[in-house]
Amino acid sequence: MSNKTAALGADIAIGVAGPLLVLVLWEALVRGLAVPTYVLPAPSAIAAQVVTDLPLLLGGLGVTLGEAAAGYAIGAAIALALACLFVLAPVLERILLPVLVALNSVPVVAFAPVALLWFGMGPASKIAMVTLAVGFAVFVNAHHGLRAVDESAANLLRSFGAGPLRQMVLLRVPAALPSIMNGLRVAVVRSMIIAIVAEMIGAYKGLGWTIFEATQQVDFLRVWAAIAVASAASMAVYGVVNWLDRRLVFWR
Amino acid sequence: MMAGGAMPGRTIPQPVEAVPETAPPIVELANVSKTFGQGRQEVSALEHIRLAIGRGEFVTVVGPSGCGKSTLFNILAGLTEADPGASIRYGGQPRAAKELLGKVAFMPQRDLLLPWRRVVDNAILPLQVEGMSRAEALKRAAPMFPEFGLAGFEKHYPHQLSGGMRQRVALMRTFLFERDLTLLDEPFGALDALTRSLMQRWLLEVWQRHQRTILFITHDVDEAIFLGDRVVVMTARPGRIKLVLDVKLPRPRDAEIVTSPEFIQIKRQVLAAIEEESLKSFQQATGG
Ligand SMILES: Nc1ncnc2c1ncn2[C@@H]1O[C@H](COP(=O)(O)OP(=O)(O)O)[C@@H](O)[C@H]1O
Ligand SMILES: [Mg+2]
């Protein structure tokens, strides 16, 4: 028990020490070599900029998070439903899976012009792109997990008289949960990236738009401040999903 | 369902006689064969199996591994179709194997407990499949925990249990699925000798109390004789029935019975049959 706590403490210490060391080195390097701000600002300067720009950055973050969350929810829901449907109706899978694979082989960002054309410069186009990106990540993992179920366990349920739907609810979905959670975790970071990139390509609001605008105004410190806020937010959400994963897939 | 007069000698020690003759058999197999694969990869797993099991009987099947015992069970559980020409009668009705799905209580060789379900929830799984509410299923299961040596472990997860306890959860799950025929596939195969012998006696008690019809697979000759009313000896691949022996040992049986002359006499016959078979297949293999 105390051993475990100690190990956990060590893990956290290493987890904190690594980034801290990088920040210190970064700061020292920038100051020591007098690197100009437009090449690379010091972490302390970025932190100060975050504080000054806080209302602006938080406003942008709110918009970006909202788009990412909406796209994430829609994409994950569609992906899970589709994965279940494919396992229940293999005919559908044979028809639709090749289409999905073909779509997935193109980077989602390539769809940005089409998304802007169809859904406009507002949040709808960002949500559509996040939906696509999250959908693929979750679908691939969920589909694999639902199909990789131990056949003997499925046979046991069949011997109890369980049809495909009961097998899905009682066995396949819970057995696929580790795989599904994996997809959901990968999709978190992806949803933030896609939302920001989509905003940089064309938007009225959001962190990506702030980055784009600041670049246009040659305000590199603000660019870095926006990046810092975006990555901090990504890490926080990622942490929450990781925690959820450990709670839900406790038997692993 | 009480079997009444069809089940002599359950409580008063007396020889078990004529069970298959007096009661109509629960299950009757004739000409059951099973071939896997095609052409050069063809494997004949079962050949012309003929077997009838009466209500309340405890029949054991013993044979070397790979002789098709699990295949026979998969057919009886409805999971695998037998080759064309087989006749399977269940409850007097001719049936295709798949019509037996949901009608036979089947415990596969591995315990297959679901790791995300607590012990209780694993045990009531078949009841939930039948559509019973969790609350009602729990009520049904509750009195069985002490009997299966699981009192106090209801809320545990499978990975927290020993091998013997996991098997008892799997057995309890099988017994909660009340069907006319119960199939147990090497339930004690992975247990150490001591636990195994305790579990054998415990299983006999549970069987007598619940009055089930059991078909039990094992590769252990002692276990087959100790448990069974009848022992079915199977040959190495392709699995055929070599010999069926009535075991007229009194019940309840205790551990010492394995040293009794009657037991040893039966064991000698079983071993001789197995010996003869392995010799035959050895000669075939060496071309001698
Ligand atoms: N699904 C299958 N496909 C091909 N061969 C199989 C299959 N199931 C079993 N067999 C073969 O049938 C034979 C009997 O297997 P099994 O019934 O598991 O034997 P036992 O339970 O007596 O050890 C083995 O040779 C095995 O390889
Ligand atoms: Mg087997």
XYZ file of C-alpha atoms and ligand atoms in Angstrom:
568
model
C 0.000 0.000 0.000
C 2.632 2.544 1.125
C 4.793 1.152 -1.635
C 2.086 1.990 -4.137
C 1.666 5.509 -2.768
C 5.406 6.018 -2.912
C 5.483 4.801 -6.512
C 2.608 7.134 -7.370
C 4.426 10.010 -5.683
C 7.552 9.230 -7.683
C 5.489 9.102 -10.879
C 4.001 12.510 -10.195
C 7.403 13.935 -9.236
C 8.890 12.717 -12.534
C 5.810 13.923 -14.440
C 6.217 17.413 -12.965
C 10.025 17.508 -12.964
C 10.355 16.764 -16.702
C 8.307 19.685 -18.044
C 9.695 21.956 -15.312
C 13.249 21.144 -16.393
C 12.367 21.900 -20.016
C 10.849 25.258 -18.995
C 13.924 26.199 -16.960
C 16.297 25.259 -19.794
C 14.100 27.117 -22.290
C 14.096 30.247 -20.121
C 17.872 30.051 -19.572
C 18.560 29.486 -23.262
C 16.374 32.367 -24.440
C 17.911 34.754 -21.900
C 21.489 33.500 -22.235
C 21.516 33.671 -26.031
C 19.271 36.752 -26.148
C 16.932 35.027 -28.614
C 14.592 37.613 -30.170
C 10.913 37.313 -29.236
C 9.727 36.691 -32.810
C 11.922 33.581 -32.936
C 11.134 32.233 -29.482
C 9.855 34.122 -26.429
C 10.804 33.084 -22.884
C 8.224 31.087 -20.885
C 8.026 33.882 -18.333
C 7.122 36.369 -21.079
C 4.475 33.992 -22.441
C 3.012 33.585 -18.942
C 2.868 37.354 -18.499
C 1.132 37.711 -21.878
C -1.418 35.042 -20.886
C -2.251 37.098 -17.805
C -2.667 40.354 -19.762
C -4.698 38.714 -22.539
C -6.711 36.528 -20.176
C -10.221 37.811 -21.069
C -9.488 37.540 -24.797
C -7.884 34.078 -24.518
C -10.570 32.665 -22.248
C -13.242 33.945 -24.600
C -11.511 32.245 -27.521
C -10.965 29.081 -25.502
C -14.684 28.977 -24.661
C -15.613 29.095 -28.338
C -13.029 26.479 -29.335
C -13.928 24.147 -26.471
C -17.601 24.477 -27.348
C -16.971 23.496 -30.970
C -14.652 20.673 -29.990
C -17.125 19.327 -27.397
C -20.110 19.485 -29.762
C -18.190 17.772 -32.570
C -16.795 15.251 -30.125
C -20.223 14.283 -28.791
C -21.830 14.004 -32.225
C -18.866 12.168 -33.752
C -18.518 9.699 -30.883
C -22.262 8.954 -30.826
C -22.425 8.324 -34.569
C -19.253 6.208 -34.473
C -20.483 4.006 -31.618
C -23.888 3.514 -33.208
C -22.300 2.658 -36.550
C -19.832 0.209 -35.006
C -22.662 -1.627 -33.184
C -24.805 -1.625 -36.308
C -21.996 -3.093 -38.413
C -21.497 -5.951 -35.965
C -25.252 -6.649 -35.811
C -25.748 -6.418 -39.571
C -22.651 -7.618 -41.441
C -24.327 -6.833 -44.779
C -24.245 -3.130 -43.937
C -20.634 -3.481 -42.945
C -19.684 -5.050 -46.267
C -21.321 -2.184 -48.150
C -20.295 0.795 -46.013
C -16.936 -0.128 -44.514
C -14.966 0.406 -47.774
C -16.528 3.878 -48.086
C -15.462 4.762 -44.548
C -11.959 3.430 -45.108
C -11.635 5.528 -48.271
C -12.852 8.688 -46.495
C -10.553 8.024 -43.565
C -7.486 7.758 -45.771
C -7.757 11.503 -46.555
C -6.595 13.868 -43.769
C -9.648 15.550 -42.267
C -8.104 18.994 -42.811
C -8.380 18.396 -46.562
C -12.146 18.643 -46.130
C -11.846 22.155 -44.628
C -12.686 24.106 -47.822
C -15.757 21.936 -48.399
C -16.820 22.328 -44.775
C -16.504 26.121 -45.023
C -18.437 26.128 -48.274
C -21.247 23.980 -46.914
C -21.483 25.192 -43.332
C -20.097 28.746 -43.470
C -17.468 30.532 -41.398
C -19.310 30.043 -38.067
C -19.022 27.206 -35.577
C -21.012 24.747 -37.728
C -18.112 24.082 -40.109
C -15.704 23.521 -37.167
C -18.167 21.142 -35.512
C -18.571 19.221 -38.773
C -14.813 18.734 -39.117
C -14.359 17.711 -35.500
C -17.259 15.279 -35.903
C -15.490 13.677 -38.848
C -12.119 13.424 -37.112
C -13.499 12.144 -33.808
C -15.888 9.812 -35.605
C -13.087 7.998 -37.426
C -10.901 7.644 -34.341
C -13.735 6.275 -32.211
C -15.194 4.086 -34.950
C -11.951 2.292 -35.765
C -11.333 1.423 -32.112
C -14.933 0.570 -31.235
C -15.375 -1.595 -34.319
C -12.202 -3.505 -33.594
C -13.143 -3.977 -29.928
C -16.684 -5.157 -30.682
C -15.432 -7.752 -33.137
C -12.518 -9.022 -31.056
C -14.808 -10.539 -28.412
C -13.854 -13.998 -27.132
C -15.923 -16.423 -29.165
C -16.329 -18.871 -26.285
C -17.931 -16.137 -24.197
C -20.307 -15.312 -27.052
C -21.107 -19.030 -27.321
C -21.845 -19.207 -23.608
C -24.398 -16.421 -23.992
C -25.844 -18.132 -27.039
C -26.249 -21.318 -25.017
C -28.300 -19.300 -22.532
C -30.526 -18.358 -25.451
C -29.166 -14.820 -25.978
C -29.794 -13.303 -29.415
C -27.452 -10.829 -31.131
C -28.901 -7.792 -29.333
C -28.555 -9.308 -25.846
C -25.033 -10.430 -26.702
C -24.268 -6.869 -27.731
C -25.535 -5.340 -24.505
C -24.332 -7.977 -22.050
C -21.040 -8.955 -23.638
C -19.749 -7.066 -26.651
C -20.070 -3.476 -25.495
C -18.545 -4.053 -22.045
C -15.811 -6.276 -23.487
C -15.007 -3.590 -26.063
C -14.931 -0.831 -23.450
C -11.113 -0.732 -23.124
C -10.829 -0.338 -26.878
C -13.677 2.203 -27.029
C -12.095 4.255 -24.242
C -8.833 4.197 -26.147
C -10.566 5.694 -29.175
C -12.321 8.280 -27.019
C -8.981 9.268 -25.483
C -7.192 9.662 -28.787
C -10.165 11.651 -30.053
C -9.915 14.252 -27.264
C -6.613 15.690 -28.444
C -7.688 15.308 -32.041
C -10.897 17.302 -31.461
C -8.935 20.251 -30.022
C -6.368 20.205 -32.837
C -8.991 20.041 -35.566
C -11.109 22.806 -34.009
C -8.092 25.116 -33.776
C -6.799 24.337 -37.272
C -10.286 24.802 -38.719
C -10.531 28.201 -37.018
C -7.173 29.211 -38.472
C -8.454 28.455 -41.952
C -11.522 30.618 -41.560
C -13.562 31.802 -38.571
C -14.866 34.772 -36.607
C -13.892 33.593 -33.137
C -11.905 31.006 -31.178
C -8.311 30.293 -30.157
C -7.326 29.313 -33.699
C -8.681 32.553 -34.992
C -6.778 34.464 -32.258
C -3.573 32.710 -33.339
C -4.244 33.550 -36.977
C -5.079 37.175 -36.228
C -2.066 37.666 -33.966
C 0.196 36.193 -36.646
C -1.217 38.698 -39.133
C -0.439 41.489 -36.643
C 3.053 40.088 -36.026
C 2.186 39.735 -32.315
C 4.178 36.566 -31.683
C 3.880 36.747 -27.940
C 0.099 36.549 -28.263
C 0.440 33.594 -30.652
C 2.470 31.762 -28.039
C 0.069 32.737 -25.278
C -2.826 31.281 -27.287
C -0.831 28.092 -27.934
C -0.045 27.805 -24.216
C -3.724 28.120 -23.277
C -4.761 25.625 -25.970
C -2.282 22.974 -24.857
C -3.106 23.485 -21.178
C -6.799 22.983 -21.973
C -6.032 19.865 -24.065
C -3.993 18.340 -21.271
C -6.699 19.041 -18.705
C -9.409 17.362 -20.819
C -7.079 14.474 -21.597
C -6.501 14.026 -17.857
C -10.242 13.874 -17.211
C -10.755 11.237 -19.913
C -7.818 9.206 -18.560
C -9.330 9.299 -15.112
C -12.719 8.233 -16.495
C -11.003 5.400 -18.368
C -9.436 4.057 -15.185
C -12.775 4.244 -13.375
C -14.776 2.577 -16.146
C -12.285 -0.091 -17.190
C -11.279 -1.005 -13.648
C -10.802 -4.713 -14.433
C -7.973 -4.225 -16.914
C -39.856 -31.334 -11.142
C -39.490 -34.361 -8.875
C -38.205 -37.518 -10.432
C -39.593 -39.579 -7.551
C -39.319 -43.308 -8.068
C -37.048 -42.861 -11.036
C -34.249 -41.805 -8.742
C -33.501 -44.578 -6.284
C -30.584 -44.486 -3.921
C -30.134 -40.729 -3.651
C -30.436 -40.593 0.103
C -30.566 -44.247 1.136
C -27.421 -46.014 -0.029
C -28.503 -48.645 -2.478
C -27.408 -49.513 -5.979
C -28.671 -47.321 -8.783
C -30.496 -49.586 -11.148
C -32.355 -49.404 -14.386
C -32.558 -45.623 -14.455
C -32.391 -45.375 -18.230
C -34.956 -48.158 -18.663
C -37.742 -47.045 -16.326
C -37.768 -43.308 -17.073
C -37.979 -42.001 -20.639
C -34.579 -40.570 -21.562
C -34.118 -36.802 -21.454
C -31.772 -36.955 -24.348
C -31.157 -39.649 -26.918
C -28.357 -39.480 -29.451
C -27.978 -41.846 -32.370
C -25.487 -41.818 -35.211
C -24.052 -38.453 -34.147
C -20.873 -37.727 -36.101
C -18.913 -34.545 -36.619
C -16.294 -33.766 -39.235
C -14.350 -30.518 -39.257
C -12.717 -29.045 -42.337
C -12.686 -30.386 -45.855
C -10.474 -32.374 -48.186
C -6.997 -32.987 -46.857
C -7.627 -30.933 -43.730
C -10.635 -33.052 -42.820
C -10.728 -34.057 -39.168
C -13.250 -36.556 -37.958
C -13.920 -35.551 -34.356
C -16.902 -37.789 -33.536
C -18.140 -41.002 -35.095
C -21.525 -42.661 -34.645
C -22.174 -41.615 -31.081
C -25.152 -43.384 -29.537
C -26.108 -42.384 -26.028
C -29.246 -42.029 -23.915
C -29.439 -40.235 -20.601
C -32.293 -40.712 -18.152
C -33.790 -38.131 -15.852
C -31.742 -37.571 -12.706
C -28.766 -39.530 -13.987
C -25.165 -38.491 -13.471
C -23.279 -39.726 -16.511
C -19.560 -39.168 -16.904
C -17.643 -39.172 -20.168
C -13.970 -40.029 -19.999
C -11.488 -40.054 -22.855
C -8.093 -38.724 -23.903
C -7.883 -35.043 -24.804
C -8.703 -34.302 -28.399
C -11.153 -37.203 -28.632
C -14.132 -34.954 -29.271
C -15.669 -34.584 -25.811
C -16.074 -30.814 -26.057
C -17.394 -31.205 -29.588
C -20.080 -33.542 -28.292
C -21.029 -30.927 -25.695
C -21.116 -28.146 -28.243
C -23.605 -30.203 -30.241
C -25.735 -30.886 -27.174
C -25.669 -27.196 -26.213
C -26.801 -26.238 -29.718
C -23.581 -24.428 -30.633
C -22.424 -26.831 -33.357
C -24.517 -28.790 -35.849
C -23.779 -32.502 -36.115
C -23.098 -34.036 -39.532
C -26.233 -34.862 -41.564
C -27.850 -38.149 -40.613
C -27.571 -37.604 -36.880
C -30.585 -38.116 -34.681
C -30.918 -36.020 -31.551
C -34.032 -36.414 -29.436
C -34.461 -34.023 -26.557
C -37.443 -34.484 -24.252
C -38.740 -37.057 -26.726
C -38.698 -34.589 -29.651
C -36.336 -34.851 -32.618
C -34.220 -31.684 -32.708
C -31.631 -29.956 -34.836
C -28.712 -28.940 -32.632
C -29.494 -25.222 -32.900
C -32.958 -25.827 -31.481
C -31.213 -26.761 -28.237
C -29.914 -23.204 -27.717
C -31.334 -21.949 -24.443
C -32.611 -25.413 -23.492
C -29.507 -26.990 -21.984
C -27.419 -25.667 -19.081
C -23.877 -25.648 -20.403
C -20.680 -25.021 -18.485
C -17.761 -24.713 -20.889
C -14.239 -25.866 -20.132
C -13.073 -22.342 -19.207
C -15.026 -20.526 -16.507
C -15.594 -17.499 -18.800
C -16.559 -15.213 -15.933
C -17.021 -11.668 -17.176
C -14.336 -9.537 -15.489
C -16.514 -6.424 -15.267
C -19.300 -8.222 -13.420
C -19.282 -8.933 -9.706
C -19.681 -12.535 -8.544
C -23.455 -12.086 -8.107
C -23.862 -10.526 -11.492
C -21.881 -13.284 -13.137
C -24.027 -15.906 -11.431
C -27.332 -14.367 -12.540
C -26.233 -13.790 -16.134
C -28.427 -16.577 -17.610
C -31.451 -15.279 -15.696
C -30.903 -11.805 -17.128
C -30.628 -13.314 -20.590
C -34.025 -14.905 -19.971
C -35.334 -11.412 -19.275
C -35.657 -11.624 -15.485
C -35.128 -8.320 -13.670
C -31.863 -7.981 -11.749
C -33.681 -7.605 -8.439
C -35.666 -10.784 -8.917
C -32.612 -12.682 -10.140
C -30.656 -11.580 -7.084
C -33.438 -12.827 -4.844
C -33.344 -16.184 -6.582
C -29.560 -16.425 -6.315
C -29.136 -15.246 -2.713
C -29.791 -18.565 -0.917
C -27.323 -20.383 -3.170
C -24.197 -18.504 -2.111
C -23.610 -20.395 1.148
C -24.262 -23.680 -0.620
C -21.660 -22.885 -3.271
C -19.150 -21.704 -0.659
C -19.393 -18.144 -1.875
C -21.089 -16.430 1.068
C -19.421 -13.078 1.640
C -17.943 -13.003 -1.858
C -21.053 -11.774 -3.681
C -19.579 -8.333 -4.268
C -16.109 -9.496 -5.307
C -14.815 -9.354 -8.836
C -13.625 -12.560 -10.550
C -9.948 -11.541 -10.499
C -10.132 -11.448 -6.697
C -11.056 -15.154 -6.462
C -9.039 -18.380 -6.387
C -9.373 -20.920 -9.188
C -11.641 -23.158 -7.109
C -13.951 -20.273 -6.264
C -14.140 -19.149 -9.864
C -15.232 -22.659 -10.836
C -17.908 -22.569 -8.139
C -19.221 -19.273 -9.487
C -19.355 -20.807 -12.964
C -21.135 -23.868 -11.524
C -23.596 -21.686 -9.671
C -24.283 -19.799 -12.876
C -24.958 -23.134 -14.585
C -27.234 -24.370 -11.791
C -29.215 -21.115 -11.783
C -29.993 -21.841 -15.409
C -32.475 -24.572 -14.554
C -32.765 -26.915 -17.475
C -33.559 -30.607 -17.890
C -29.961 -31.361 -18.837
C -26.769 -29.919 -17.376
C -23.465 -30.258 -19.232
C -20.213 -29.811 -17.304
C -17.022 -29.793 -19.385
C -13.996 -30.717 -17.236
C -15.076 -28.330 -14.490
C -12.291 -29.413 -12.148
C -9.580 -29.951 -14.757
C -7.469 -26.992 -13.660
C -7.705 -27.535 -9.899
C -5.130 -29.103 -7.595
C -5.807 -32.661 -6.400
C -7.023 -31.720 -2.924
C -9.421 -28.973 -4.022
C -10.569 -31.269 -6.758
C -11.527 -34.103 -4.436
C -13.394 -31.681 -2.143
C -15.246 -30.216 -5.103
C -16.220 -33.673 -6.370
C -17.956 -34.592 -3.114
C -19.518 -31.164 -2.900
C -20.841 -31.466 -6.463
C -22.484 -34.808 -5.624
C -24.275 -33.166 -2.692
C -25.446 -30.270 -4.829
C -26.595 -32.655 -7.546
C -28.622 -34.707 -5.098
C -30.223 -31.664 -3.552
C -31.127 -30.022 -6.844
C -32.046 -33.254 -8.615
C -30.484 -32.392 -11.922
C -29.491 -34.577 -14.830
C -25.772 -34.166 -15.396
C -23.458 -35.126 -18.205
C -19.908 -34.584 -16.988
C -16.713 -34.619 -19.046
C -13.349 -35.498 -17.590
C -10.060 -37.029 -18.646
C -9.554 -38.418 -15.131
C -10.693 -42.041 -14.781
C -11.000 -41.877 -10.974
C -13.165 -38.784 -11.194
C -15.415 -40.390 -13.797
C -16.039 -43.478 -11.659
C -16.335 -41.599 -8.375
C -19.036 -39.267 -9.697
C -20.990 -41.249 -12.230
C -23.987 -43.572 -12.281
C -22.549 -44.596 -15.614
C -19.156 -44.068 -17.183
C -18.906 -43.590 -20.925
C -15.418 -44.357 -22.220
C -14.459 -42.694 -25.481
C -11.716 -43.653 -27.883
C -9.014 -41.375 -29.206
C -9.803 -39.508 -32.422
C -12.155 -40.078 -34.094
C -14.154 -40.154 -30.864
C -16.311 -43.221 -30.596
C -17.964 -44.770 -27.576
C -15.802 -47.706 -26.615
C -17.542 -48.835 -23.493
C -20.387 -47.881 -21.156
C -20.135 -49.133 -17.597
C -22.733 -48.954 -14.823
C -21.182 -47.830 -11.574
C -23.134 -49.566 -8.868
C -21.321 -47.992 -5.959
C -23.547 -46.864 -3.091
C -24.364 -43.207 -2.577
C -23.560 -40.963 -0.861
C -19.964 -41.743 -1.770
C -17.086 -40.765 0.429
C -13.420 -40.324 -0.360
C -12.426 -43.841 0.784
C -14.576 -45.468 -1.845
C -11.754 -45.124 -4.370
C -9.836 -47.831 -2.501
C -12.763 -50.285 -2.392
C -12.479 -53.508 -4.426
C -15.602 -52.614 -6.457
C -14.108 -49.275 -7.467
C -10.811 -50.854 -8.431
C -12.609 -53.533 -10.406
C -14.407 -50.865 -12.489
C -11.241 -48.843 -12.874
C -9.439 -51.913 -14.209
C -12.089 -52.371 -16.913
C -11.955 -48.689 -17.920
C -8.173 -48.646 -18.064
C -8.090 -51.897 -20.049
C -10.452 -50.371 -22.629
C -8.357 -47.221 -22.893
C -5.147 -49.259 -23.069
C -6.491 -51.406 -25.886
C -7.466 -48.289 -27.819
C -4.171 -46.498 -27.398
C -2.350 -49.643 -28.419
C -4.455 -49.814 -31.572
C -3.845 -46.201 -32.521
C -0.151 -46.610 -31.681
C 0.073 -49.573 -34.036
C -1.771 -47.637 -36.716
C 0.602 -44.727 -36.307
C 3.691 -46.915 -36.519
C 2.200 -48.993 -39.302
C 2.819 -52.208 -37.312
N -14.010 -25.675 -34.690
C -13.130 -26.665 -35.001
N -12.529 -26.684 -36.217
C -11.662 -27.659 -36.536
N -11.320 -28.668 -35.731
C -11.874 -28.696 -34.511
C -12.806 -27.706 -34.076
N -13.197 -28.002 -32.813
C -12.538 -29.122 -32.477
N -11.751 -29.552 -33.483
C -10.920 -30.758 -33.490
O -11.721 -31.838 -33.076
C -11.021 -32.689 -32.196
C -11.772 -32.858 -30.895
O -11.694 -31.652 -30.151
P -12.419 -31.482 -28.736
O -13.847 -31.832 -28.897
O -12.109 -30.138 -28.219
O -11.671 -32.602 -27.853
P -11.665 -32.815 -26.268
O -12.639 -31.902 -25.653
O -11.999 -34.251 -26.094
O -10.266 -32.548 -25.817
C -9.642 -32.089 -32.011
O -8.748 -32.766 -32.860
C -9.799 -30.660 -32.464
O -8.617 -30.200 -33.034
Mg -12.315 -30.402 -24.236
